[in-house]
Amino acid sequence: MTAAKTQQALGSIRAFLLDLDGVITPTAEVHERAWADLFTRVFEEHGAAPYTDADYFSYLDGKPRFVGVRDALASRGIALPEGMPGDDPEFDTVCGLGNRKNAIFARLLDEEGVTAYPGSLELVAEADALGIETAVVTSSRNGHRVLRAAGLEGRFETIVDGVRAAELELPGKPAPDTYLQGARELDLPASACAVVEDALSGVAAGAAGGFGLVIGVDRGAGADELLEAGADIVVADLADLVRPLREARSSAG
Ligand SMILES: [Mg+2]
């Protein structure tokens, strides 16, 4: 997208549909700590080599929960039964450990909270000031809990999270359906909304949905990779958009 087209899009959009983890809150850090808490104990109980930060990047980062548990256990030669997805967090099964990790994640969020990215809050405040709506679209089933932990409950017009997506049987990103649901709940066409995402699957969802603008936030995925996956523009921090947005609105009159 050319600079002029971006300016035009920023001048005319009526809503931002924002991803949560990695866009509004640095939730990855909380996940990392929850995994460390879990496997430090589990490895100790099994007399295995101690858990280290490298284990997170090798076996856990970015993977679905039960897959991560399986891979981390395999790295220490620990064999546990698979169990069932609904297993009690106290069960010593792959699913039980995965659910225990989620319980630790929830406890850390509730006890310590999470601090939203200041630049993201700046953009949301600017959007409010300009009469642009904001909504959260996340595949996380912990969406409401994360927003509450960040002190942002009630801050957004609507929230489409993993729980709601499951209720509505919407396929996850890179399918555009959850973002389209966000636009629908705001009563806006996709073309009037900007999608804001830090993940390749997320910008791909934005590109597939025919949205007015797809903004990539580079938290490590890589600017080139985000552009290639479907972002129209990429910023390092959402604060970088505040001025262009204000200028686009004033020149759009
Ligand atoms: Mg994300």
Tab-separated table of C-alpha atoms and ligand atoms in Angstrom:
chain	number	residue	atom	x	y	z
A	1	MET	CA	0.000	0.000	0.000
A	2	THR	CA	1.361	3.422	-0.933
A	3	ALA	CA	1.862	6.164	1.665
A	4	ALA	CA	-1.015	8.132	0.124
A	5	LYS	CA	-3.356	5.146	0.358
A	6	THR	CA	-2.324	4.496	3.957
A	7	GLN	CA	-3.001	8.136	4.793
A	8	GLN	CA	-6.379	7.880	3.085
A	9	ALA	CA	-7.222	4.699	5.022
A	10	LEU	CA	-6.167	6.260	8.332
A	11	GLY	CA	-8.277	9.270	7.457
A	12	SER	CA	-11.435	7.287	6.879
A	13	ILE	CA	-11.462	4.200	9.133
A	14	ARG	CA	-14.116	4.120	11.818
A	15	ALA	CA	-12.737	1.399	14.095
A	16	PHE	CA	-9.581	-0.373	15.203
A	17	LEU	CA	-9.901	-4.125	15.738
A	18	LEU	CA	-6.953	-5.000	17.957
A	19	ASP	CA	-5.417	-8.336	18.788
A	20	LEU	CA	-4.654	-8.688	22.519
A	21	ASP	CA	-1.531	-10.762	23.299
A	22	GLY	CA	1.466	-8.920	21.870
A	23	VAL	CA	-0.586	-5.949	20.665
A	24	ILE	CA	-2.227	-4.535	23.802
A	25	THR	CA	-0.465	-6.563	26.516
A	26	PRO	CA	2.939	-8.299	26.713
A	27	THR	CA	1.225	-11.491	27.799
A	28	ALA	CA	3.997	-13.747	26.468
A	29	GLU	CA	6.066	-12.935	29.581
A	30	VAL	CA	3.310	-14.229	31.837
A	31	HIS	CA	3.034	-17.436	29.792
A	32	GLU	CA	6.816	-17.877	30.069
A	33	ARG	CA	6.719	-17.545	33.853
A	34	ALA	CA	3.790	-19.939	34.175
A	35	TRP	CA	5.647	-22.586	32.148
A	36	ALA	CA	8.776	-22.086	34.271
A	37	ASP	CA	6.784	-22.485	37.478
A	38	LEU	CA	5.178	-25.712	36.196
A	39	PHE	CA	8.238	-27.458	34.793
A	40	THR	CA	10.645	-26.443	37.542
A	41	ARG	CA	8.493	-28.543	39.881
A	42	VAL	CA	7.665	-31.355	37.432
A	43	PHE	CA	11.311	-31.903	36.413
A	44	GLU	CA	12.366	-31.857	40.074
A	45	GLU	CA	9.693	-34.419	41.016
A	46	HIS	CA	10.971	-36.746	38.298
A	47	GLY	CA	14.627	-36.250	39.171
A	48	ALA	CA	15.275	-34.778	35.703
A	49	ALA	CA	17.755	-32.044	34.731
A	50	PRO	CA	16.505	-28.653	36.018
A	51	TYR	CA	14.270	-26.411	33.893
A	52	THR	CA	16.056	-23.518	32.168
A	53	ASP	CA	14.888	-20.514	30.116
A	54	ALA	CA	16.233	-22.245	26.993
A	55	ASP	CA	13.570	-24.934	27.475
A	56	TYR	CA	10.889	-22.316	26.946
A	57	PHE	CA	12.211	-21.311	23.537
A	58	SER	CA	13.037	-24.879	22.479
A	59	TYR	CA	9.864	-26.660	23.524
A	60	LEU	CA	7.077	-24.321	24.620
A	61	ASP	CA	7.017	-20.879	22.994
A	62	GLY	CA	4.104	-20.396	20.592
A	63	LYS	CA	2.887	-23.986	20.722
A	64	PRO	CA	-0.593	-25.154	21.652
A	65	ARG	CA	-0.531	-26.000	25.344
A	66	PHE	CA	-0.706	-29.810	25.200
A	67	VAL	CA	1.876	-30.013	22.401
A	68	GLY	CA	4.267	-27.921	24.502
A	69	VAL	CA	3.798	-30.181	27.520
A	70	ARG	CA	4.448	-33.289	25.422
A	71	ASP	CA	7.641	-31.831	23.905
A	72	ALA	CA	9.027	-30.554	27.199
A	73	LEU	CA	8.416	-33.923	28.899
A	74	ALA	CA	10.050	-35.751	25.969
A	75	SER	CA	13.144	-33.519	26.319
A	76	ARG	CA	13.735	-35.118	29.754
A	77	GLY	CA	12.612	-38.613	28.775
A	78	ILE	CA	9.562	-38.392	31.047
A	79	ALA	CA	6.619	-40.507	29.869
A	80	LEU	CA	3.152	-39.625	31.164
A	81	PRO	CA	-0.267	-40.747	29.921
A	82	GLU	CA	-1.998	-38.327	27.542
A	83	GLY	CA	-5.191	-38.032	29.601
A	84	MET	CA	-8.200	-36.014	28.428
A	85	PRO	CA	-8.474	-32.278	27.612
A	86	GLY	CA	-10.801	-31.807	30.587
A	87	ASP	CA	-8.367	-33.427	33.076
A	88	ASP	CA	-8.117	-31.913	36.536
A	89	PRO	CA	-4.990	-29.718	36.848
A	90	GLU	CA	-3.773	-32.026	39.625
A	91	PHE	CA	-3.647	-35.073	37.312
A	92	ASP	CA	-0.161	-36.184	36.251
A	93	THR	CA	-1.128	-36.493	32.598
A	94	VAL	CA	-0.123	-34.397	29.575
A	95	CYS	CA	-3.528	-32.698	29.614
A	96	GLY	CA	-3.513	-32.351	33.402
A	97	LEU	CA	-0.145	-30.557	33.282
A	98	GLY	CA	-1.382	-28.336	30.445
A	99	ASN	CA	-4.406	-27.369	32.505
A	100	ARG	CA	-2.182	-26.807	35.538
A	101	LYS	CA	-0.119	-24.376	33.453
A	102	ASN	CA	-3.287	-22.483	32.540
A	103	ALA	CA	-4.274	-22.319	36.216
A	104	ILE	CA	-0.821	-20.911	37.107
A	105	PHE	CA	-1.144	-18.378	34.250
A	106	ALA	CA	-4.534	-17.272	35.576
A	107	ARG	CA	-3.206	-16.992	39.136
A	108	LEU	CA	-0.181	-14.905	38.042
A	109	LEU	CA	-2.486	-12.568	36.094
A	110	ASP	CA	-4.903	-12.187	38.988
A	111	GLU	CA	-2.200	-11.694	41.621
A	112	GLU	CA	0.279	-9.523	39.763
A	113	GLY	CA	-1.643	-8.036	36.851
A	114	VAL	CA	-0.033	-7.187	33.532
A	115	THR	CA	1.028	-3.784	32.241
A	116	ALA	CA	-0.307	-2.859	28.821
A	117	TYR	CA	2.120	-1.461	26.230
A	118	PRO	CA	2.067	2.325	26.840
A	119	GLY	CA	2.130	3.044	23.081
A	120	SER	CA	-0.955	0.895	22.542
A	121	LEU	CA	-2.849	2.790	25.246
A	122	GLU	CA	-1.780	6.046	23.567
A	123	LEU	CA	-3.280	4.943	20.272
A	124	VAL	CA	-6.507	3.779	21.960
A	125	ALA	CA	-6.777	7.136	23.745
A	126	GLU	CA	-6.194	8.990	20.467
A	127	ALA	CA	-8.838	6.835	18.763
A	128	ASP	CA	-11.285	7.718	21.547
A	129	ALA	CA	-10.495	11.407	21.128
A	130	LEU	CA	-11.120	11.176	17.392
A	131	GLY	CA	-14.359	9.202	17.752
A	132	ILE	CA	-12.876	6.000	16.308
A	133	GLU	CA	-14.190	2.835	17.951
A	134	THR	CA	-11.916	0.143	19.382
A	135	ALA	CA	-12.569	-3.581	19.780
A	136	VAL	CA	-10.471	-6.567	20.857
A	137	VAL	CA	-10.274	-9.704	18.705
A	138	THR	CA	-8.190	-12.458	20.292
A	139	SER	CA	-8.031	-16.229	20.023
A	140	SER	CA	-7.184	-16.362	23.735
A	141	ARG	CA	-9.764	-17.998	25.971
A	142	ASN	CA	-8.319	-15.817	28.736
A	143	GLY	CA	-9.171	-12.565	26.924
A	144	HIS	CA	-11.425	-11.093	29.601
A	145	ARG	CA	-9.059	-12.152	32.381
A	146	VAL	CA	-6.068	-10.516	30.643
A	147	LEU	CA	-8.000	-7.269	30.081
A	148	ARG	CA	-9.122	-7.271	33.709
A	149	ALA	CA	-5.522	-7.875	34.867
A	150	ALA	CA	-4.399	-4.904	32.752
A	151	GLY	CA	-7.152	-2.708	34.192
A	152	LEU	CA	-8.776	-2.426	30.779
A	153	GLU	CA	-12.087	-4.154	31.304
A	154	GLY	CA	-14.824	-2.018	29.816
A	155	ARG	CA	-12.277	-0.027	27.807
A	156	PHE	CA	-13.309	-1.478	24.431
A	157	GLU	CA	-16.612	-1.407	22.563
A	158	THR	CA	-16.655	-5.159	22.166
A	159	ILE	CA	-14.479	-8.233	22.737
A	160	VAL	CA	-14.389	-11.304	20.522
A	161	ASP	CA	-12.266	-13.854	22.410
A	162	GLY	CA	-11.623	-17.583	22.135
A	163	VAL	CA	-14.638	-18.441	24.261
A	164	ARG	CA	-17.002	-16.385	22.093
A	165	ALA	CA	-15.422	-17.739	18.896
A	166	ALA	CA	-16.027	-21.292	20.126
A	167	GLU	CA	-19.673	-20.467	20.970
A	168	LEU	CA	-20.184	-19.051	17.481
A	169	GLU	CA	-18.114	-21.868	15.933
A	170	LEU	CA	-15.860	-19.361	14.187
A	171	PRO	CA	-12.594	-20.704	12.764
A	172	GLY	CA	-9.481	-19.095	14.248
A	173	LYS	CA	-6.859	-16.886	12.563
A	174	PRO	CA	-5.593	-16.970	9.788
A	175	ALA	CA	-9.297	-17.262	8.857
A	176	PRO	CA	-10.807	-13.747	8.953
A	177	ASP	CA	-14.016	-14.803	10.735
A	178	THR	CA	-13.236	-13.558	14.250
A	179	TYR	CA	-12.235	-10.131	12.898
A	180	LEU	CA	-15.339	-10.036	10.703
A	181	GLN	CA	-17.383	-10.826	13.826
A	182	GLY	CA	-15.748	-7.853	15.552
A	183	ALA	CA	-16.753	-5.564	12.675
A	184	ARG	CA	-20.281	-7.003	12.712
A	185	GLU	CA	-20.627	-6.314	16.427
A	186	LEU	CA	-19.667	-2.692	15.768
A	187	ASP	CA	-22.169	-2.565	12.914
A	188	LEU	CA	-19.447	-1.628	10.460
A	189	PRO	CA	-18.316	-3.099	7.139
A	190	ALA	CA	-14.822	-4.609	7.139
A	191	SER	CA	-13.675	-1.849	4.805
A	192	ALA	CA	-14.303	0.716	7.575
A	193	CYS	CA	-12.092	-1.139	10.072
A	194	ALA	CA	-8.342	-1.432	10.610
A	195	VAL	CA	-6.931	-4.722	11.921
A	196	VAL	CA	-3.950	-4.462	14.297
A	197	GLU	CA	-1.856	-7.610	14.748
A	198	ASP	CA	1.597	-8.813	15.820
A	199	ALA	CA	1.346	-12.356	14.429
A	200	LEU	CA	1.729	-13.552	10.862
A	201	SER	CA	-1.504	-15.550	11.119
A	202	GLY	CA	-3.255	-12.403	12.371
A	203	VAL	CA	-2.203	-10.078	9.544
A	204	ALA	CA	-3.120	-12.881	7.143
A	205	ALA	CA	-6.605	-12.902	8.701
A	206	GLY	CA	-6.816	-9.145	8.183
A	207	ALA	CA	-5.748	-9.419	4.543
A	208	ALA	CA	-8.244	-12.237	3.893
A	209	GLY	CA	-11.154	-10.268	5.365
A	210	GLY	CA	-11.032	-7.241	3.081
A	211	PHE	CA	-10.386	-4.777	5.896
A	212	GLY	CA	-9.682	-1.111	5.221
A	213	LEU	CA	-6.174	-1.320	6.628
A	214	VAL	CA	-4.003	-4.091	8.102
A	215	ILE	CA	-1.431	-2.796	10.580
A	216	GLY	CA	1.391	-5.075	11.675
A	217	VAL	CA	3.127	-4.430	15.001
A	218	ASP	CA	6.604	-5.911	14.913
A	219	ARG	CA	7.239	-7.489	18.316
A	220	GLY	CA	9.656	-9.998	16.829
A	221	ALA	CA	7.850	-11.556	13.860
A	222	GLY	CA	9.822	-9.271	11.511
A	223	ALA	CA	8.609	-6.311	9.417
A	224	ASP	CA	9.277	-8.007	6.061
A	225	GLU	CA	7.521	-11.162	7.190
A	226	LEU	CA	4.473	-9.200	8.403
A	227	LEU	CA	4.269	-7.305	5.106
A	228	GLU	CA	4.567	-10.513	3.162
A	229	ALA	CA	1.834	-12.163	5.250
A	230	GLY	CA	-0.600	-9.347	4.455
A	231	ALA	CA	0.135	-6.206	6.503
A	232	ASP	CA	-0.299	-2.889	4.627
A	233	ILE	CA	2.050	-1.113	7.018
A	234	VAL	CA	4.267	-2.204	9.922
A	235	VAL	CA	5.169	-0.196	13.024
A	236	ALA	CA	7.511	-1.022	15.898
A	237	ASP	CA	5.118	0.468	18.431
A	238	LEU	CA	1.542	1.713	18.151
A	239	ALA	CA	2.588	5.114	19.490
A	240	ASP	CA	4.180	5.548	16.040
A	241	LEU	CA	0.664	5.720	14.580
A	242	VAL	CA	-0.678	8.488	16.812
A	243	ARG	CA	0.657	11.392	14.783
A	244	PRO	CA	-0.033	9.931	11.318
A	245	LEU	CA	-3.583	9.182	12.490
A	246	ARG	CA	-4.124	12.713	13.797
A	247	GLU	CA	-2.663	14.246	10.636
A	248	ALA	CA	-4.719	11.986	8.377
A	249	ARG	CA	-7.897	12.969	10.228
A	250	SER	CA	-7.194	16.688	10.070
A	251	SER	CA	-6.370	16.624	6.359
A	252	ALA	CA	-9.456	14.454	5.771
A	253	GLY	CA	-11.351	17.283	7.444
B	1	MG	MG	-0.844	-11.547	19.170
